[in-house]
Amino acid sequence: MKKIILSAFFLFGLNAIAQNQNVTNVTKTTVTTVKDSDGEKKQVKKENVQEVQNIELQNAESKELNKDMKATPVEVTSTTQITNPDGSTRTVDVDRSSYYESNGVQYSVKLDAQGYTVTAPSLKKPALLRKTSTNSYIYRGKDQTSIGYFDTNGNLVLETYDDKSDKVTVQTFAKVK
């Protein structure tokens, strides 16, 4: 009796852990080496993309031996992990590194150790984007400090307060596709 109960539990236990998903994991590692007067510094960027698709059959109740799979949506999760030269690590859920355009000028936004850097041909020194706890960014340029965020289309939007006019101006940087 004991053997029958154990074997039944074993069989049903195996059925419960059967995989009903297609899972794909892709990891891309990029090492950036910067040489300056202080020496050589390496920054490691690991991008992990996981795709999960539930497996469903078109005619699950039919008595056919071979059954076709039903097309189901794929859930994609992407995370980026950055290891700085000092050994500290941070994780970015969505990497917003790309090229953006505003008023005919093209800007490059790239991940750095604490957030993003914004560069353009007209900027002598890169501007900085630093994430806040409210899912927005502080933009710090040469003469400007603004609050920024990424809209639903992936564009960078900067809101700047002007003391003289007592108004907030909005500048949109359209993502270049």
Coordinates of C-alpha atoms in Angstrom, one line a residue:
M1 CA 0.0 0.0 0.0
K2 CA 2.8 2.3 0.9
K3 CA 4.5 1.7 -2.4
I4 CA 1.3 2.4 -4.4
I5 CA 0.8 5.8 -2.6
L6 CA 4.5 6.8 -3.1
S7 CA 4.5 5.8 -6.8
A8 CA 1.2 7.7 -7.4
F9 CA 2.6 10.8 -5.6
F10 CA 5.7 10.5 -7.7
L11 CA 3.8 10.3 -11.0
F12 CA 1.5 13.2 -10.2
G13 CA 4.4 15.2 -8.9
L14 CA 6.3 14.9 -12.2
N15 CA 3.2 16.0 -14.1
A16 CA 2.9 19.1 -12.0
I17 CA 6.4 20.3 -12.8
A18 CA 6.1 19.8 -16.6
Q19 CA 7.3 22.8 -18.6
N20 CA 4.4 24.6 -20.3
Q21 CA 6.6 27.6 -21.6
N22 CA 9.2 28.3 -24.2
V23 CA 11.9 30.4 -22.5
T24 CA 14.8 32.1 -24.3
N25 CA 17.6 33.9 -22.5
V26 CA 20.1 36.0 -24.4
T27 CA 23.0 37.8 -22.6
K28 CA 25.2 40.3 -24.3
T29 CA 28.3 41.6 -22.5
T30 CA 30.1 44.8 -23.6
V31 CA 33.4 45.9 -22.0
T32 CA 34.4 49.5 -22.4
T33 CA 38.0 50.5 -21.6
V34 CA 38.9 54.1 -21.1
K35 CA 42.5 55.2 -20.8
D36 CA 43.2 58.6 -19.2
S37 CA 45.8 60.2 -17.0
D38 CA 44.6 58.2 -14.0
G39 CA 45.2 54.9 -15.8
E40 CA 42.9 52.3 -17.5
K41 CA 39.3 51.9 -16.4
K42 CA 36.9 49.2 -17.5
Q43 CA 33.1 49.4 -17.4
V44 CA 31.2 46.1 -18.0
K45 CA 27.6 46.3 -19.3
K46 CA 25.6 43.1 -19.4
E47 CA 22.2 43.1 -21.2
N48 CA 19.9 40.2 -20.5
V49 CA 16.8 39.7 -22.6
Q50 CA 14.4 36.9 -21.5
E51 CA 11.5 35.9 -23.7
V52 CA 8.7 33.7 -22.2
Q53 CA 5.9 32.2 -24.3
N54 CA 3.2 30.0 -22.8
I55 CA 2.6 26.8 -24.8
E56 CA -1.1 26.2 -25.7
L57 CA -2.6 23.6 -28.1
Q58 CA -5.2 24.5 -30.7
N59 CA -7.3 21.4 -30.2
A60 CA -6.4 20.3 -26.7
E61 CA -9.6 18.3 -26.2
S62 CA -9.4 16.4 -29.5
K63 CA -8.2 12.7 -29.7
E64 CA -5.6 13.4 -32.4
L65 CA -2.1 12.2 -31.6
N66 CA -0.2 15.2 -33.1
K67 CA -1.6 18.6 -32.1
D68 CA -0.7 22.0 -33.4
M69 CA 0.5 24.8 -31.1
K70 CA -1.6 27.9 -30.8
A71 CA 0.2 31.3 -31.3
T72 CA 0.4 33.0 -27.9
P73 CA 1.9 36.3 -26.9
V74 CA 5.6 36.5 -26.0
E75 CA 6.6 38.4 -22.8
V76 CA 9.9 40.1 -23.1
T77 CA 11.9 41.2 -20.1
S78 CA 15.1 43.2 -20.6
T79 CA 17.5 44.3 -17.8
T80 CA 20.9 45.9 -18.1
Q81 CA 23.5 45.5 -15.4
I82 CA 26.5 47.8 -15.3
T83 CA 29.6 47.2 -13.3
N84 CA 31.6 50.4 -12.8
P85 CA 35.4 50.6 -12.6
D86 CA 35.2 51.0 -8.8
G87 CA 33.4 47.6 -8.6
S88 CA 29.9 49.0 -7.8
T89 CA 27.0 47.5 -9.8
R90 CA 23.7 48.9 -10.7
T91 CA 20.7 47.5 -12.7
V92 CA 18.8 49.4 -15.3
D93 CA 15.3 48.1 -16.3
V94 CA 15.1 50.0 -19.6
D95 CA 18.2 51.2 -21.4
R96 CA 17.4 54.5 -23.0
S97 CA 20.7 54.9 -24.8
S98 CA 20.0 56.1 -28.3
Y99 CA 20.2 59.2 -30.6
Y100 CA 17.7 62.0 -30.1
E101 CA 17.0 65.1 -32.1
S102 CA 15.8 68.6 -31.1
N103 CA 15.7 71.8 -33.3
G104 CA 17.7 70.0 -36.0
V105 CA 20.6 69.1 -33.6
Q106 CA 21.3 65.4 -33.0
Y107 CA 22.2 64.3 -29.4
S108 CA 23.6 61.0 -28.2
V109 CA 22.4 59.6 -24.9
K110 CA 24.6 56.9 -23.4
L111 CA 24.7 55.0 -20.1
D112 CA 27.5 55.9 -17.7
A113 CA 28.4 55.0 -14.1
Q114 CA 25.6 57.0 -12.4
G115 CA 23.0 57.6 -15.1
Y116 CA 23.3 58.9 -18.6
T117 CA 25.5 61.4 -20.5
V118 CA 24.2 63.6 -23.2
T119 CA 26.6 64.7 -25.9
A120 CA 26.3 66.8 -29.1
P121 CA 28.7 68.5 -31.5
S122 CA 27.8 71.9 -29.9
L123 CA 28.4 70.7 -26.3
K124 CA 32.0 71.1 -25.1
K125 CA 31.3 69.1 -22.0
P126 CA 28.7 66.3 -21.8
A127 CA 25.5 67.1 -20.0
L128 CA 24.3 64.6 -17.3
L129 CA 21.0 62.8 -16.7
R130 CA 20.6 61.5 -13.1
K131 CA 17.7 59.3 -12.1
T132 CA 15.5 60.4 -9.1
S133 CA 13.3 58.3 -6.9
T134 CA 10.2 59.5 -8.7
N135 CA 11.2 57.8 -12.1
S136 CA 12.3 61.1 -13.6
Y137 CA 15.7 62.5 -14.3
I138 CA 17.7 65.6 -13.3
Y139 CA 19.3 67.1 -16.4
R140 CA 22.4 69.2 -15.7
G141 CA 24.0 71.0 -18.6
K142 CA 26.4 74.0 -18.8
D143 CA 23.8 76.7 -18.1
Q144 CA 20.7 74.6 -17.4
T145 CA 19.2 72.4 -14.7
S146 CA 16.0 70.7 -15.7
I147 CA 13.6 67.8 -14.8
G148 CA 13.4 65.2 -17.5
Y149 CA 11.5 62.1 -18.3
F150 CA 10.9 59.7 -21.2
D151 CA 7.4 59.7 -22.6
T152 CA 5.4 56.7 -23.9
N153 CA 7.0 57.1 -27.4
G154 CA 10.5 56.9 -25.9
N155 CA 11.2 60.6 -26.5
L156 CA 13.2 62.6 -23.9
V157 CA 11.2 65.6 -22.5
L158 CA 12.9 68.3 -20.4
E159 CA 11.0 70.8 -18.3
T160 CA 12.9 73.9 -17.3
Y161 CA 11.8 76.7 -15.0
D162 CA 12.6 80.3 -16.1
D163 CA 13.0 82.8 -13.2
K164 CA 12.4 85.8 -15.3
S165 CA 9.1 84.8 -16.9
D166 CA 8.0 82.6 -14.0
K167 CA 7.1 79.9 -16.5
V168 CA 8.1 76.3 -17.3
T169 CA 9.3 75.6 -20.8
V170 CA 9.1 72.1 -22.3
Q171 CA 11.7 70.8 -24.8
T172 CA 11.2 67.5 -26.5
F173 CA 14.1 65.4 -27.9
A174 CA 12.6 63.0 -30.5
K175 CA 14.1 59.6 -30.5
V176 CA 15.8 58.9 -33.9
K177 CA 14.7 55.6 -35.4

